[in-house]
Structures are given as structure tokens and as C-alpha cells.
PDB file of C-alpha atoms in Angstrom:
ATOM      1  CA  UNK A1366       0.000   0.000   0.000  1.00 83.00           C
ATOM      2  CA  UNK A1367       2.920   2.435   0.506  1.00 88.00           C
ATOM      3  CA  UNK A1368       4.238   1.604  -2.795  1.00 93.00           C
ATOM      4  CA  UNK A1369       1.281   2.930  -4.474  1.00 92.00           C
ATOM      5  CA  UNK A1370       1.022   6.232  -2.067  1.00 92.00           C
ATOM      6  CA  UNK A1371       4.488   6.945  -3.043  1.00 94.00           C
ATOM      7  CA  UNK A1372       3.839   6.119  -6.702  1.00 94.00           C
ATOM      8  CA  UNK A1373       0.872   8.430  -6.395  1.00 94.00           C
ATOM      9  CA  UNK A1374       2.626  11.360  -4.951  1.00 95.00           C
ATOM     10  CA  UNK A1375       5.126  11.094  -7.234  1.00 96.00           C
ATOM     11  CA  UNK A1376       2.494  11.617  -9.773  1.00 95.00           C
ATOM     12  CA  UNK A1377       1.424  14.487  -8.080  1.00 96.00           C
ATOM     13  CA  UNK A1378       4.397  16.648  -7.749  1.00 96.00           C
ATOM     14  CA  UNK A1379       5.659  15.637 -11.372  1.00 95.00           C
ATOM     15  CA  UNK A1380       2.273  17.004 -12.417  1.00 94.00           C
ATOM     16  CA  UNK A1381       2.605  19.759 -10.175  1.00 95.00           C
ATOM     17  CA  UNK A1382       6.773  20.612 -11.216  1.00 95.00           C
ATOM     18  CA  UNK A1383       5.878  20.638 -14.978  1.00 93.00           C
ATOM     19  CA  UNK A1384       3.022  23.139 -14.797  1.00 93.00           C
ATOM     20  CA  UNK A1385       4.764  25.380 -12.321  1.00 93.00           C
ATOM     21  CA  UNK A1386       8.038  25.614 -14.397  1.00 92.00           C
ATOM     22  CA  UNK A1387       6.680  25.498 -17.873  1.00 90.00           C
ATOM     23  CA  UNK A1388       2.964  27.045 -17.607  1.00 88.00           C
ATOM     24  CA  UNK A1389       2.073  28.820 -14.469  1.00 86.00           C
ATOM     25  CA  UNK A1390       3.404  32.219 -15.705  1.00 85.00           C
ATOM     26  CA  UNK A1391       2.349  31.592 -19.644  1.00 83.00           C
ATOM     27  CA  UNK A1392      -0.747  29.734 -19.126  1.00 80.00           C
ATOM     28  CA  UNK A1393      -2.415  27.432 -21.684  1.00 82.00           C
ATOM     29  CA  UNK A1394      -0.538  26.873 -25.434  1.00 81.00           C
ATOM     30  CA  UNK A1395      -1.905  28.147 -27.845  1.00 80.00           C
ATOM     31  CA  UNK A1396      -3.293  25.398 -30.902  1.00 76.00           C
ATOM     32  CA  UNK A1397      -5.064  25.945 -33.917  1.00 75.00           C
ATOM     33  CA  UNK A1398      -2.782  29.162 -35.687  1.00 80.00           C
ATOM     34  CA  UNK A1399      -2.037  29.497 -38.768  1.00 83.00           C
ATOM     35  CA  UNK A1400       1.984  28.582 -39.290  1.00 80.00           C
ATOM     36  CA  UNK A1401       4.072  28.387 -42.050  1.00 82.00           C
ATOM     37  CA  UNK A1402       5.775  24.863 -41.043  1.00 83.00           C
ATOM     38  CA  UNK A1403       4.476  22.145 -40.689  1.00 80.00           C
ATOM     39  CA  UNK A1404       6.848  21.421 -37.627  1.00 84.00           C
ATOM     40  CA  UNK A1405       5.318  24.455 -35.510  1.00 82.00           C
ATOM     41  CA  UNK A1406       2.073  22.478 -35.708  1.00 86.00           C
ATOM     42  CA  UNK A1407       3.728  19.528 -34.386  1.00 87.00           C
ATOM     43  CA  UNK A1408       5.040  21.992 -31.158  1.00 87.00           C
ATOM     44  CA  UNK A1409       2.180  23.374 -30.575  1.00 87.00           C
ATOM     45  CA  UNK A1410       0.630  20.194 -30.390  1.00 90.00           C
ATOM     46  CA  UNK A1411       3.334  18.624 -28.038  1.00 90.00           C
ATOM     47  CA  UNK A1412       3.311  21.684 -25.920  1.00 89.00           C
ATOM     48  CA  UNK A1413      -0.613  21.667 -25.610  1.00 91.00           C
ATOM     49  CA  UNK A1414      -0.771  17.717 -24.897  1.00 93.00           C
ATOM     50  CA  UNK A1415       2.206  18.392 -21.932  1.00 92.00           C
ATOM     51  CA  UNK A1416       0.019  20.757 -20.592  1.00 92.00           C
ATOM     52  CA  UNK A1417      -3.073  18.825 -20.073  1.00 94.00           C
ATOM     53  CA  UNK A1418      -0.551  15.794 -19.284  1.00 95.00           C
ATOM     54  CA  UNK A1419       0.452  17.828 -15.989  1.00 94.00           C
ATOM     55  CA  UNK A1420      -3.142  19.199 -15.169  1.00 94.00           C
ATOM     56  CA  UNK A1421      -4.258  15.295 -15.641  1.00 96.00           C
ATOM     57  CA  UNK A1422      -1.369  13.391 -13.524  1.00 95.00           C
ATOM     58  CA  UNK A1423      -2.001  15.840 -10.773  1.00 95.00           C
ATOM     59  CA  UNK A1424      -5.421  15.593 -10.195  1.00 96.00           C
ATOM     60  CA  UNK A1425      -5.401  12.030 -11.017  1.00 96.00           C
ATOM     61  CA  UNK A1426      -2.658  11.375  -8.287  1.00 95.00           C
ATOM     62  CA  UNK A1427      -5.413  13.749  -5.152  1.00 96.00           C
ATOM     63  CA  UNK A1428      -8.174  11.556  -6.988  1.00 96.00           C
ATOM     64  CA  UNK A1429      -6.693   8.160  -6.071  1.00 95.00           C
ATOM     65  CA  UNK A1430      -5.322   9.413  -2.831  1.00 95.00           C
ATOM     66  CA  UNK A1431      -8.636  10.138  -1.582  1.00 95.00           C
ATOM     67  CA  UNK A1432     -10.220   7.167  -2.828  1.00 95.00           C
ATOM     68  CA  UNK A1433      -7.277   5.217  -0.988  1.00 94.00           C
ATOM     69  CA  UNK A1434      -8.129   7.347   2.063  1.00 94.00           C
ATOM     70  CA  UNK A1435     -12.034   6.611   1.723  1.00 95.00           C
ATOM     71  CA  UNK A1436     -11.087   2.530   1.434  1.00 93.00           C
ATOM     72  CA  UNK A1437      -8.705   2.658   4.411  1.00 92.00           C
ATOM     73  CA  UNK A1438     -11.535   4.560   6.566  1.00 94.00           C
ATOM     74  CA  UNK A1439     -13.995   1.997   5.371  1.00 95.00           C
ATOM     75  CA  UNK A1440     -12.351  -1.293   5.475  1.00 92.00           C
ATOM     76  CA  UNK A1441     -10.350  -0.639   8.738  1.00 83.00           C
TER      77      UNK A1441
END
């Protein structure tokens, strides 16, 4: 059981490092404007999927934690 509280608070603060460093300050990507390469599609994209990547392993990780917590409280 520790394992996977350790596993999920991993999850959390990776979630939580990527959007503070690479997002907080910028906010969301941008998607969807007209460029000239076809390669600055393929950023935006990859920055725009990283983003919701962080916002999703973060509140994934406090989701499971408090379902863990809820099991504990009822099982014990």
C-alpha cells in the first residue's frame, strides 16, 4: 500500500513541477494558428498535450489518494 502512495505522490508533484516551471506564468498553449511549417504544428501540439498531461497526472494522483483514504476509513 505504501508503494502505491508513493507512486501516487510522485504523480502528483511531477504534475505539479511541470506546470509550475513550464505554464504557471504563460498559461495554456496556444493550438489551432495558422503557421508556415508544418513542424510548428507539431510543437504546438506537443506543448498543448504536456500541458493537459500535468493538469491530468495531478489531479489524477489527489483523486486516487482520496479514494485510498475513503477505502482505508472503510475497510479498517
Amino acid at each position: 500500500m505504501t508503494q502505491i502512495i508513493i507512486i501516487l505522490l510522485l504523480m502528483i508533484a511531477i504534475g505539479a513541477f511541470t506546470y509550475i516551471t513550464k505554464y504557471k506564468d504563460n498559461g495554456k498553449p496556444k493550438a489551432g494558428i495558422k503557421r508556415d511549417n508544418f513542424s510548428d504544428y507539431l510543437k504546438d501540439y506537443s506543448n498543448l498535450k504536456s500541458y493537459w498531461n500535468s493538469i491530468f497526472l495531478f489531479f489524477f494522483g489527489i483523486a486516487m489518494l482520496i479514494v485510498i483514504l475513503i477505502l482505508e476509513i472503510v475497510f479498517s
